[in-house]
Short mmCIF file of C-alpha atoms in Angstrom, two decimals:
data_model
loop_
_atom_site.label_atom_id
_atom_site.label_comp_id
_atom_site.label_asym_id
_atom_site.label_seq_id
_atom_site.Cartn_x
_atom_site.Cartn_y
_atom_site.Cartn_z
CA MET W 30 0.07 -0.08 -0.35
CA ASN W 31 0.94 3.74 -0.76
CA GLY W 32 0.40 5.87 2.30
CA ALA W 33 1.59 9.01 0.82
CA ASP W 34 -1.14 8.79 -1.57
CA THR W 35 -3.66 6.47 0.64
CA ALA W 36 -3.39 9.96 3.10
CA PHE W 37 -3.36 12.11 0.31
CA VAL W 38 -7.02 10.66 -1.19
CA LEU W 39 -8.33 10.13 2.43
CA ILE W 40 -7.90 13.98 2.81
CA SER W 41 -9.41 14.84 -0.73
CA ALA W 42 -12.49 13.06 0.02
CA ALA W 43 -13.06 15.09 3.52
CA LEU W 44 -12.28 18.16 1.09
CA VAL W 45 -14.91 17.36 -1.68
CA MET W 46 -17.34 16.13 1.12
CA LEU W 47 -17.23 19.79 2.32
CA MET W 48 -17.66 20.86 -1.11
CA THR W 49 -22.04 20.00 -0.73
CA PRO W 50 -22.75 22.19 2.07
CA GLY W 51 -20.69 24.48 0.45
CA LEU W 52 -22.95 24.51 -2.58
CA ALA W 53 -25.79 24.48 0.20
CA PHE W 54 -24.54 28.09 1.07
CA PHE W 55 -24.15 28.99 -2.62
CA TYR W 56 -27.17 27.89 -3.67
CA GLY W 57 -28.95 28.97 0.13
CA GLY W 58 -27.96 32.73 -0.08
CA MET W 59 -29.37 32.95 -3.55
CA VAL W 60 -32.76 31.88 -3.11
CA ARG W 61 -35.43 34.38 -1.49
CA VAL W 62 -35.77 33.85 2.42
CA LYS W 63 -38.89 31.80 2.57
CA SER W 64 -36.87 29.00 0.98
CA ALA W 65 -33.60 29.17 1.81
CA LEU W 66 -33.72 26.12 4.37
CA ASN W 67 -35.32 24.02 1.52
CA MET W 68 -32.36 25.22 -0.52
CA LEU W 69 -29.81 23.77 2.07
CA MET W 70 -32.11 20.38 2.57
CA MET W 71 -31.85 19.80 -1.37
CA SER W 72 -28.10 19.45 -0.85
CA MET W 73 -27.45 17.93 2.14
CA SER W 74 -30.26 15.34 1.55
CA ALA W 75 -28.00 14.06 -1.35
CA LEU W 76 -25.21 13.71 1.23
CA ALA W 77 -27.53 11.38 3.13
CA VAL W 78 -29.62 9.50 -0.04
CA VAL W 79 -26.71 9.24 -2.47
CA SER W 80 -24.35 7.66 0.65
CA VAL W 81 -26.59 4.86 1.41
CA LEU W 82 -27.41 4.10 -2.44
CA TRP W 83 -23.45 4.31 -2.98
CA VAL W 84 -23.11 1.13 0.00
CA LEU W 85 -26.50 -0.32 -1.78
CA TYR W 86 -25.49 -1.07 -5.46
CA GLY W 87 -23.72 2.52 -6.39
CA TYR W 88 -19.93 1.65 -5.80
CA SER W 89 -21.09 -2.25 -7.70
CA LEU W 90 -22.84 -0.15 -10.64
CA THR W 91 -20.23 2.53 -11.29
CA PHE W 92 -16.47 0.12 -10.46
CA GLY W 93 -17.79 -2.29 -10.98
CA ASP W 94 -16.58 -4.95 -13.51
CA ASP W 95 -18.36 -4.07 -16.91
CA ILE W 96 -21.53 -6.33 -17.88
CA GLY W 97 -20.52 -5.44 -21.77
CA GLY W 98 -20.50 -2.42 -23.81
CA GLY W 99 -18.83 -0.06 -21.60
CA LEU W 100 -22.42 0.76 -20.50
CA LEU W 101 -22.18 -0.14 -16.54
CA GLY W 102 -20.86 -2.35 -14.20
CA ASN W 103 -21.70 -5.16 -12.51
CA PHE W 104 -23.46 -6.21 -8.94
CA ASP W 105 -20.16 -8.32 -8.01
CA HIS W 106 -19.74 -5.14 -5.02
CA ILE W 107 -23.03 -4.96 -3.71
CA GLY W 108 -22.98 -4.12 -0.26
CA LEU W 109 -19.02 -3.40 -0.36
CA LYS W 110 -19.18 -7.47 -0.71
CA GLY W 111 -15.98 -8.84 -1.20
CA ILE W 112 -13.57 -5.29 -0.49
CA THR W 113 -11.50 -5.45 2.73
CA ALA W 114 -9.14 -3.06 4.28
CA ASP W 115 -6.99 -4.87 2.93
CA THR W 116 -8.01 -4.34 -0.39
CA LEU W 117 -5.83 -2.01 -2.78
CA THR W 118 -5.91 -0.65 -6.07
CA GLY W 119 -3.94 -1.68 -8.74
CA GLY W 120 -1.37 -3.68 -6.80
CA LYS W 121 0.54 -3.89 -4.32
CA GLU W 122 1.41 -0.25 -4.57
CA GLY W 123 -2.14 1.09 -4.75
CA ILE W 124 -4.89 2.49 -1.94
CA PRO W 125 -7.33 1.20 -0.06
CA VAL W 126 -10.46 0.37 -1.99
CA PHE W 127 -12.15 1.83 0.55
CA ALA W 128 -10.01 5.21 0.42
CA PHE W 129 -11.49 5.30 -3.57
CA ALA W 130 -14.73 4.18 -3.17
CA LEU W 131 -15.11 7.26 -0.21
CA PHE W 132 -13.57 9.79 -2.57
CA GLN W 133 -15.76 8.98 -5.81
CA LEU W 134 -18.94 8.46 -3.44
CA MET W 135 -18.64 12.91 -2.71
CA PHE W 136 -18.55 12.65 -6.86
CA ALA W 137 -21.75 11.32 -6.11
CA VAL W 138 -23.13 13.17 -3.54
CA ILE W 139 -22.54 16.48 -4.85
CA THR W 140 -23.74 15.71 -8.79
CA PRO W 141 -27.60 15.74 -7.71
CA ALA W 142 -27.08 18.16 -5.18
CA LEU W 143 -25.69 20.82 -8.31
CA MET W 144 -28.47 20.36 -10.10
CA SER W 145 -31.42 20.81 -6.97
CA GLY W 146 -29.98 24.95 -8.21
CA ALA W 147 -32.52 24.79 -11.07
CA LEU W 148 -35.33 23.84 -9.06
CA ALA W 149 -34.93 26.08 -6.18
CA ASP W 150 -38.00 27.22 -4.55
CA ARG W 151 -40.94 25.06 -5.77
CA VAL W 152 -40.62 21.19 -5.37
CA LYS W 153 -41.84 18.93 -2.86
CA PHE W 154 -38.81 17.76 -0.74
CA SER W 155 -39.58 14.65 -0.55
CA SER W 156 -40.57 14.01 -4.51
CA TRP W 157 -37.17 15.63 -4.44
CA THR W 158 -34.97 12.79 -2.44
CA LEU W 159 -36.94 10.05 -4.07
CA PHE W 160 -35.51 11.81 -7.72
CA ILE W 161 -31.95 11.97 -6.88
CA ALA W 162 -32.78 8.46 -5.78
CA LEU W 163 -33.51 7.74 -9.17
CA TRP W 164 -31.76 9.97 -10.88
CA VAL W 165 -28.40 8.37 -9.54
CA SER W 166 -29.05 5.07 -9.76
CA VAL W 167 -30.33 5.31 -13.67
CA VAL W 168 -28.12 8.21 -14.99
CA TYR W 169 -24.69 9.27 -12.71
CA PHE W 170 -23.77 5.89 -11.78
CA PRO W 171 -23.69 4.66 -15.50
CA ILE W 172 -21.95 8.25 -17.20
CA ALA W 173 -19.48 7.63 -14.20
CA HIS W 174 -18.94 4.27 -15.46
CA TRP W 175 -18.86 5.13 -18.93
CA VAL W 176 -16.44 7.92 -17.99
CA TRP W 177 -13.74 6.68 -15.46
CA GLN W 178 -14.30 3.05 -15.02
CA SER W 179 -10.85 1.48 -17.51
CA ASP W 180 -14.18 -0.99 -19.37
CA GLY W 181 -16.09 2.78 -19.51
CA TRP W 182 -16.81 2.92 -23.30
CA LEU W 183 -16.15 6.90 -23.00
CA PHE W 184 -12.66 6.07 -21.28
CA LYS W 185 -11.75 3.53 -23.55
CA LEU W 186 -12.60 5.85 -26.85
CA GLY W 187 -10.12 8.06 -24.97
CA VAL W 188 -12.47 11.01 -23.73
CA ILE W 189 -10.26 13.48 -21.39
CA ASP W 190 -12.51 13.73 -18.37
CA PHE W 191 -10.07 14.39 -15.23
CA ALA W 192 -12.47 15.13 -12.33
CA GLY W 193 -15.78 15.01 -14.05
CA GLY W 194 -16.65 18.18 -16.88
CA THR W 195 -18.70 15.47 -17.98
CA ALA W 196 -19.99 13.27 -15.83
CA VAL W 197 -20.71 15.56 -12.43
CA HIS W 198 -21.10 19.26 -14.37
CA ILE W 199 -21.89 18.63 -17.74
CA ASN W 200 -24.91 15.97 -16.31
CA ALA W 201 -25.88 18.15 -14.07
CA GLY W 202 -26.51 20.95 -16.28
CA ILE W 203 -28.18 19.44 -18.43
CA GLY W 204 -30.27 17.31 -16.10
CA GLY W 205 -31.35 20.60 -14.22
CA LEU W 206 -32.55 21.84 -17.79
CA ALA W 207 -34.70 18.62 -18.42
CA ALA W 208 -35.88 19.11 -14.50
CA VAL W 209 -36.71 21.96 -15.48
CA LEU W 210 -38.66 21.24 -18.43
CA VAL W 211 -41.16 18.98 -17.13
CA VAL W 212 -41.76 20.59 -13.43
CA GLY W 213 -42.04 24.51 -14.90
CA LYS W 214 -41.41 27.93 -14.56
CA ARG W 215 -41.82 29.61 -10.68
CA ILE W 216 -45.16 31.18 -10.38
CA GLY W 217 -43.62 35.25 -10.79
CA PHE W 218 -40.97 34.04 -12.99
CA LYS W 219 -39.64 37.04 -14.99
CA LYS W 220 -42.66 39.30 -13.18
CA ASP W 221 -41.40 39.66 -9.02
CA PRO W 222 -37.85 40.16 -8.24
CA MET W 223 -36.08 36.85 -6.85
CA ARG W 224 -33.51 38.31 -5.37
CA PRO W 225 -30.92 36.79 -3.51
CA HIS W 226 -31.81 36.99 -0.03
CA SER W 227 -27.94 36.92 1.52
CA LEU W 228 -25.01 37.44 -0.24
CA PRO W 229 -22.45 37.15 2.05
CA LEU W 230 -23.71 33.27 2.13
CA VAL W 231 -23.48 33.47 -1.48
CA VAL W 232 -19.82 34.20 -1.15
CA LEU W 233 -19.46 31.66 1.91
CA GLY W 234 -20.11 28.69 -0.25
CA ALA W 235 -18.50 30.16 -3.34
CA GLY W 236 -15.33 30.09 -1.14
CA LEU W 237 -16.21 26.45 0.73
CA LEU W 238 -16.42 25.36 -2.92
CA TRP W 239 -13.20 26.58 -4.20
CA PHE W 240 -11.08 25.35 -1.10
CA GLY W 241 -12.91 21.94 -1.49
CA TRP W 242 -12.11 21.80 -5.05
CA PHE W 243 -8.34 21.30 -4.12
CA GLY W 244 -9.59 17.71 -3.48
CA PHE W 245 -11.97 16.92 -5.92
CA ASN W 246 -9.20 18.21 -8.81
CA ALA W 247 -6.10 17.23 -7.44
CA GLY W 248 -7.61 14.31 -5.64
CA SER W 249 -8.31 12.86 -9.01
CA ALA W 250 -4.89 12.35 -9.50
CA LEU W 251 -5.69 9.21 -6.55
CA ALA W 252 -2.02 9.99 -6.17
CA ALA W 253 0.13 12.29 -4.20
CA ASN W 254 2.11 13.13 -6.94
CA GLY W 255 3.54 15.92 -10.13
CA THR W 256 -0.19 15.15 -12.01
CA ALA W 257 -2.29 16.23 -8.57
CA ALA W 258 0.44 18.84 -8.27
CA ILE W 259 -0.61 20.96 -11.65
CA MET W 260 -3.99 19.75 -10.87
CA ALA W 261 -4.36 21.88 -8.10
CA PHE W 262 -1.96 24.94 -9.68
CA ASN W 263 -4.19 24.99 -12.59
CA THR W 264 -7.28 25.21 -10.43
CA GLN W 265 -6.19 28.43 -8.78
CA ILE W 266 -5.43 29.81 -11.32
CA ALA W 267 -8.52 29.26 -13.86
CA THR W 268 -10.43 30.29 -11.04
CA ALA W 269 -8.62 33.51 -10.75
CA ALA W 270 -9.37 34.24 -14.36
CA ALA W 271 -12.86 32.93 -14.40
CA MET W 272 -13.75 35.69 -11.58
CA ILE W 273 -11.82 38.48 -13.86
CA GLY W 274 -13.72 37.46 -16.54
CA TRP W 275 -17.07 37.41 -15.33
CA LEU W 276 -16.38 40.79 -13.30
CA ALA W 277 -15.32 42.00 -16.86
CA TYR W 278 -18.30 41.47 -19.00
CA GLU W 279 -20.74 42.47 -16.06
CA ARG W 280 -19.00 45.69 -15.77
CA ILE W 281 -19.20 46.61 -19.81
CA ARG W 282 -22.74 45.08 -20.01
CA HIS W 283 -24.17 46.02 -16.62
CA GLY W 284 -22.11 48.69 -15.27
CA ALA W 285 -21.07 47.10 -11.83
CA PHE W 286 -18.77 44.63 -11.04
CA THR W 287 -20.77 42.60 -8.81
CA THR W 288 -20.49 40.23 -5.53
CA LEU W 289 -22.32 37.63 -7.26
CA GLY W 290 -20.58 38.05 -10.50
CA ALA W 291 -17.55 37.47 -8.68
CA ALA W 292 -18.50 34.21 -6.51
CA SER W 293 -20.09 32.87 -9.59
CA GLY W 294 -17.04 33.79 -11.97
CA ALA W 295 -14.93 31.47 -9.72
CA VAL W 296 -17.33 28.72 -9.49
CA ALA W 297 -17.72 28.98 -13.45
CA GLY W 298 -14.51 29.11 -12.91
CA LEU W 299 -14.12 25.76 -10.90
CA VAL W 300 -16.34 23.66 -13.50
CA ALA W 301 -14.20 24.89 -16.45
CA ILE W 302 -10.51 23.81 -15.36
CA THR W 303 -11.99 20.12 -13.61
CA PRO W 304 -12.01 18.26 -16.82
CA SER W 305 -9.10 19.99 -18.36
CA GLY W 306 -6.75 20.53 -15.78
CA ALA W 307 -4.33 18.24 -16.03
CA ALA W 308 -3.77 18.28 -19.53
CA VAL W 309 -2.93 21.91 -19.93
CA ASN W 310 -0.21 24.18 -18.59
CA PRO W 311 -0.94 27.13 -16.46
CA PHE W 312 -1.11 30.12 -19.45
CA GLY W 313 -4.00 27.23 -20.72
CA ALA W 314 -6.00 27.73 -17.42
CA LEU W 315 -5.68 30.86 -17.82
CA LEU W 316 -7.40 31.19 -20.53
CA ILE W 317 -10.15 28.13 -20.10
CA GLY W 318 -10.56 30.41 -16.98
CA VAL W 319 -10.98 33.59 -19.10
CA VAL W 320 -13.45 32.60 -21.50
CA ALA W 321 -15.37 30.10 -18.88
CA GLY W 322 -15.73 33.54 -16.57
CA ALA W 323 -16.84 35.94 -20.02
CA VAL W 324 -19.07 33.27 -21.65
CA CYS W 325 -20.62 31.75 -18.25
CA SER W 326 -21.83 35.76 -17.64
CA TRP W 327 -22.79 35.77 -20.77
CA ALA W 328 -24.99 32.61 -20.84
CA VAL W 329 -27.02 32.95 -17.87
CA SER W 330 -29.25 35.33 -19.18
CA LEU W 331 -30.30 33.23 -21.70
CA LYS W 332 -33.10 31.79 -19.53
CA TYR W 333 -34.81 35.03 -20.10
CA LYS W 334 -34.58 34.96 -23.77
CA LEU W 335 -35.64 31.10 -23.88
CA GLY W 336 -37.95 31.11 -21.36
CA TYR W 337 -36.91 28.12 -18.84
CA ASP W 338 -36.93 28.92 -15.41
CA ASP W 339 -33.28 27.67 -14.25
CA SER W 340 -33.78 28.88 -11.02
CA LEU W 341 -30.52 29.50 -9.97
CA ASP W 342 -28.32 29.10 -13.28
CA VAL W 343 -26.97 25.47 -13.13
CA VAL W 344 -27.40 25.65 -16.81
CA GLY W 345 -25.11 28.46 -17.22
CA VAL W 346 -22.61 27.88 -15.15
CA HIS W 347 -22.36 24.14 -14.71
CA LEU W 348 -23.54 22.93 -18.01
CA VAL W 349 -21.83 25.97 -19.99
CA GLY W 350 -18.84 25.94 -18.37
CA GLY W 351 -18.19 22.32 -18.37
CA LEU W 352 -18.96 22.21 -21.84
CA ILE W 353 -15.96 24.88 -21.86
CA GLY W 354 -13.32 22.75 -20.08
CA THR W 355 -14.48 19.49 -22.10
CA LEU W 356 -14.00 21.00 -25.34
CA LEU W 357 -10.76 23.48 -24.62
CA VAL W 358 -8.90 20.78 -23.81
CA GLY W 359 -9.00 19.17 -27.19
CA VAL W 360 -7.57 22.80 -28.59
CA LEU W 361 -5.18 23.12 -25.34
CA ALA W 362 -3.60 20.02 -24.12
CA ILE W 363 -0.24 19.31 -24.57
CA ASN W 364 1.89 16.47 -24.13
CA GLY W 365 1.01 15.61 -27.92
CA VAL W 366 -2.83 14.43 -26.86
CA GLY W 367 -4.25 17.97 -28.05
CA GLY W 368 -5.47 18.61 -31.58
CA LEU W 369 -8.92 18.12 -33.89
CA SER W 370 -9.21 14.14 -33.14
CA GLN W 371 -8.85 14.82 -29.40
CA LEU W 372 -11.58 17.73 -29.98
CA GLY W 373 -13.79 15.18 -31.82
CA LYS W 374 -13.29 12.83 -28.96
CA GLN W 375 -14.25 15.57 -26.58
CA ALA W 376 -17.26 16.09 -28.21
CA ALA W 377 -18.54 12.82 -28.53
CA GLY W 378 -18.16 12.47 -24.86
CA ALA W 379 -20.03 15.73 -23.98
CA PHE W 380 -22.37 15.49 -26.31
CA SER W 381 -23.27 11.61 -25.54
CA VAL W 382 -23.50 12.45 -21.96
CA MET W 383 -25.39 15.51 -22.67
CA ALA W 384 -28.09 13.41 -24.90
CA TYR W 385 -28.49 10.25 -22.55
CA SER W 386 -28.90 12.35 -19.25
CA PHE W 387 -31.24 14.84 -20.47
CA VAL W 388 -33.71 12.17 -22.12
CA VAL W 389 -33.44 9.91 -18.78
CA THR W 390 -33.60 12.24 -16.87
CA TRP W 391 -36.52 13.90 -18.48
CA ILE W 392 -38.34 10.33 -18.44
CA LEU W 393 -37.88 9.88 -14.20
CA ALA W 394 -38.68 13.60 -13.51
CA LYS W 395 -42.44 12.69 -15.20
CA LEU W 396 -42.44 9.58 -13.61
CA VAL W 397 -41.99 11.66 -10.49
CA ASP W 398 -44.79 13.94 -11.44
CA LYS W 399 -47.16 11.78 -12.27
CA THR W 400 -47.04 9.23 -9.48
CA ILE W 401 -46.27 11.47 -6.51
CA GLY W 402 -46.20 14.70 -7.98
CA PHE W 403 -42.90 16.49 -8.31
CA ARG W 404 -44.12 20.44 -7.90
CA ALA W 405 -44.92 22.18 -4.45
CA SER W 406 -49.25 23.39 -4.61
CA GLU W 407 -49.64 26.82 -5.32
CA ASP W 408 -49.88 27.55 -2.14
CA ASP W 409 -46.99 25.90 -0.07
CA GLU W 410 -44.74 28.37 -3.45
CA THR W 411 -46.10 31.60 -2.54
CA SER W 412 -46.21 30.70 1.33
CA GLY W 413 -42.60 29.60 0.57
CA VAL W 414 -41.57 25.83 1.04
CA ASP W 415 -39.90 26.11 4.30
CA MET W 416 -42.80 26.44 6.17
CA ALA W 417 -44.68 23.66 3.59
CA PHE W 418 -42.08 21.14 4.01
CA HIS W 419 -39.41 21.61 7.01
CA ALA W 420 -41.88 23.67 9.24
CA GLU W 421 -39.38 25.69 10.21
CA SER W 422 -37.74 29.42 8.82
CA ALA W 423 -34.42 30.45 8.27
CA TYR W 424 -34.41 33.44 10.23
CA ASP W 425 -36.51 35.06 13.09
CA PHE W 426 -35.81 38.98 13.27
CA SER W 427 -39.19 38.94 14.96
CA ALA W 428 -39.75 40.17 18.81
CA LEU W 429 -42.98 38.95 18.31
CA GLY W 430 -42.25 35.05 18.03
CA GLY W 431 -44.31 32.72 18.28
CA SER W 432 -45.12 30.58 22.08
CA PRO W 433 -44.42 26.65 22.25
CA SER W 434 -48.24 25.32 21.67
CA GLY W 435 -47.39 22.55 23.77
CA ARG W 436 -48.91 20.22 21.64
CA SER W 437 -45.62 18.46 21.18
CA SER W 438 -44.11 16.81 23.82
CA VAL W 439 -40.86 18.36 23.90
CA PRO W 440 -41.00 21.66 25.42
CA ALA W 441 -42.46 19.95 28.32
CA ASP W 442 -39.25 17.26 28.90
CA LEU W 443 -36.94 20.28 28.28
CA ALA W 444 -38.79 22.07 30.64
CA GLY W 445 -39.06 18.94 33.10
CA ALA W 446 -35.23 18.76 32.64
CA ALA W 447 -34.43 22.53 33.60
CA LYS W 448 -36.56 21.73 36.59
CA ASN W 449 -34.39 19.06 37.60
CA LYS W 450 -31.53 21.33 36.78
CA LYS W 451 -32.19 23.89 39.29
CA VAL W 452 -33.30 20.86 41.97
CA ASP W 453 -29.39 19.51 41.40
CA ALA W 454 -28.15 23.05 41.71
CA MET J 23 -51.15 69.71 20.22
CA LYS J 24 -49.55 68.45 17.04
CA LEU J 25 -47.85 65.70 16.00
CA ILE J 26 -44.80 66.14 14.16
CA THR J 27 -43.77 62.91 11.14
CA ALA J 28 -40.52 63.09 9.69
CA VAL J 29 -39.75 60.62 7.07
CA VAL J 30 -36.30 60.77 6.43
CA LYS J 31 -32.97 59.05 4.84
CA PRO J 32 -31.97 56.72 8.55
CA HIS J 33 -28.62 57.95 8.18
CA ARG J 34 -29.92 61.83 9.61
CA LEU J 35 -31.57 60.11 13.04
CA ASP J 36 -28.51 61.30 15.25
CA GLU J 37 -28.39 64.73 14.03
CA ILE J 38 -32.13 64.75 14.28
CA LYS J 39 -32.27 63.79 17.63
CA GLU J 40 -29.26 65.99 18.69
CA ALA J 41 -31.14 68.73 17.51
CA LEU J 42 -34.24 67.56 19.06
CA GLN J 43 -33.07 67.20 22.42
CA ALA J 44 -31.28 70.58 21.69
CA PHE J 45 -34.62 72.30 21.16
CA GLY J 46 -35.74 70.36 24.78
CA ILE J 47 -37.86 67.74 23.12
CA GLN J 48 -38.08 64.82 25.81
CA GLY J 49 -39.28 62.01 23.57
CA LEU J 50 -39.75 60.72 20.29
CA THR J 51 -40.82 57.22 18.26
CA VAL J 52 -38.93 56.30 15.68
CA THR J 53 -39.60 53.30 13.24
CA GLU J 54 -38.17 51.97 10.18
CA ALA J 55 -40.21 52.49 6.99
CA SER J 56 -39.49 52.21 3.34
CA GLY J 57 -41.03 54.37 0.46
CA TYR J 58 -40.34 56.52 -2.28
CA GLY J 59 -40.71 60.24 -3.67
CA ARG J 60 -40.45 61.88 -6.79
CA GLN J 61 -36.71 60.24 -7.53
CA ARG J 62 -38.17 56.57 -7.11
CA GLY J 63 -35.63 53.70 -6.36
CA HIS J 64 -32.24 52.49 -7.66
CA THR J 65 -31.51 49.62 -9.62
CA GLU J 66 -29.75 46.66 -8.79
CA VAL J 67 -27.78 43.47 -11.07
CA TYR J 68 -28.03 39.88 -9.93
CA ARG J 69 -26.67 37.61 -12.73
CA GLY J 70 -27.41 40.36 -15.08
CA ALA J 71 -31.01 40.48 -14.09
CA GLU J 72 -31.65 44.27 -13.53
CA TYR J 73 -34.40 44.62 -10.73
CA THR J 74 -36.13 47.79 -9.94
CA VAL J 75 -35.74 48.47 -6.36
CA ASP J 76 -38.88 51.18 -6.05
CA LEU J 77 -38.96 50.94 -1.80
CA VAL J 78 -35.92 52.55 -0.29
CA PRO J 79 -35.36 52.39 3.11
CA LYS J 80 -36.48 55.14 5.35
CA ILE J 81 -36.88 56.29 8.89
CA ARG J 82 -40.05 57.53 10.63
CA ILE J 83 -39.93 60.13 13.38
CA GLU J 84 -42.67 61.11 15.31
CA VAL J 85 -42.98 63.75 18.11
CA LEU J 86 -45.67 65.63 19.62
CA VAL J 87 -45.49 69.16 20.68
CA GLU J 88 -47.83 71.72 21.78
CA ASP J 89 -48.97 73.73 18.94
CA SER J 90 -46.92 77.38 19.99
CA ASP J 91 -43.69 74.69 19.54
CA ALA J 92 -44.31 72.90 16.04
CA GLU J 93 -43.42 75.25 13.50
CA GLU J 94 -40.63 75.97 15.04
CA LEU J 95 -39.79 72.20 15.44
CA ILE J 96 -40.25 71.63 11.75
CA GLU J 97 -37.89 74.02 10.79
CA VAL J 98 -35.29 71.84 13.32
CA VAL J 99 -36.02 68.45 12.27
CA VAL J 100 -35.64 70.34 8.42
CA LYS J 101 -32.48 71.55 8.43
CA ALA J 102 -30.65 68.30 10.80
CA ALA J 103 -32.50 66.20 8.17
CA ARG J 104 -31.35 68.30 4.91
CA THR J 105 -28.34 66.66 2.65
CA GLY J 106 -29.11 68.63 -0.30
CA LYS J 107 -29.58 65.54 -2.34
CA ILE J 108 -32.74 63.85 -3.71
CA GLY J 109 -34.22 61.95 -1.57
CA ASP J 110 -34.20 63.70 1.73
CA GLY J 111 -37.71 62.53 2.93
CA LYS J 112 -40.84 64.77 3.96
CA VAL J 113 -41.94 66.59 7.01
CA TRP J 114 -45.46 67.45 8.27
CA SER J 115 -47.65 68.12 11.07
CA VAL J 116 -51.50 66.80 12.15
CA PRO J 117 -53.50 68.14 14.83
CA VAL J 118 -53.96 65.72 18.02
CA ASP J 119 -57.23 66.03 20.25
CA THR J 120 -55.73 63.72 22.77
CA ALA J 121 -52.19 62.71 24.71
CA VAL J 122 -52.64 60.59 27.82
CA ARG J 123 -49.41 59.48 29.99
CA VAL J 124 -50.26 55.77 30.57
CA ARG J 125 -48.70 55.39 33.76
CA THR J 126 -50.14 58.80 35.59
CA GLY J 127 -53.06 59.43 33.48
CA GLU J 128 -52.00 62.80 33.17
CA ARG J 129 -53.93 64.93 29.61
CA GLY J 130 -53.14 67.08 27.28
CA PRO J 131 -49.72 69.28 27.60
CA ASP J 132 -48.72 67.53 30.83
CA ALA J 133 -48.57 64.52 29.29
CA LEU J 134 -45.77 65.60 26.93
#
């Protein structure tokens, strides 16, 4: 076993885990006060649901031996069967499969969480959890197998997706679009102001994402080596350049350098460098970043022109950013892998993922909608999904707060505990 | 008695409070308010979507005074609230029938 690599991958897994609560705050700050908690819960629920499915069959379907055609793994490792603390990847010098499986689990968690931004404010929480359970099973696990498993058909084709431009970002972006087309627009889209309720939370979330992304990208080397180092370095450069690109576009187009633009630009750069960062030099990373920043800044306005309500711009940031990174690697890759033929492979990878993800996500969303209903009722959406599904509100600014109704046994028990304490004292 | 109401820019509160104290006013009520005048609001940009924010933050100050003090007090408030820029606000007065100090039951000018 390689101790250095193992330590690096375990730490990277923890870094990637932090991205999901980071994403929760990035999205949570962008919605209105009445649905801030629901936005956090949509991300946090992915941590719960996908982790459980990963043990049951997710790992096996993704990284199990191919069932044929490079399309899906088999069921040999259901419940992580056959894997012990001593099972290593790639021979004696490998890392424990448990370290690899934990690292990959975090990717499976954040991908559906990314998609939640498209559906903000208007879906039933129970339907969301069912939807992501189905979605990772039928969309994410197969696509991750295509791209990252050595038998996967896109892997064999030679598509470069170092850390998830296709499997994570393009997949979540196009999936978000398909789900939005089934669920429909928020009440008041293009009419009511839907300003972010807390830009400081957005910046906090973007900062946590940026920090965790070093694990996401560099960790994908699965070894503490030079590839991990250049990937980490390029992650920083592309993100910085993308922030500048987004702000510059905004200043020219709208007359201000906005905080939301800075945070969004950073995320666009992180997305774009994800597939390509190990194959380009730092100057390439800089170009990818600045292009991603400016183009994503333009792309977020497409929803108003085309009329789909992608609440928090999953399409504009993740689909477009993922496409930029995935395609530019074909142009900017060094070490002799760049060029037209690589560009063709990259496009084939990107578009096959888009086609599969769009169609299957659309079918799954329809299935959820036709059975238990995907969308919140009009009343629940108008008064806020926080109260409707979580019986909580994010903030209490009122001096005239409610008082315990006495219906639940909890306040009474607490009162009892407090009384006992007094006696003890 | 008169009720003087001023809807003004929030950052002028301290100046107005000091001016009222110097004038000899014993008490006042301050409320957060929002609204717009002829200048309307301002524009905010979020990911390229421009929102016109009509209602801008203001504070509403209310003071009860005797009739004889009303005109002078209005002048004091206006002077303290003025920045000379757009959106400085408005001050007005209305007649008041009755005022009662809750603690003692005193009425009229004694209640001020």
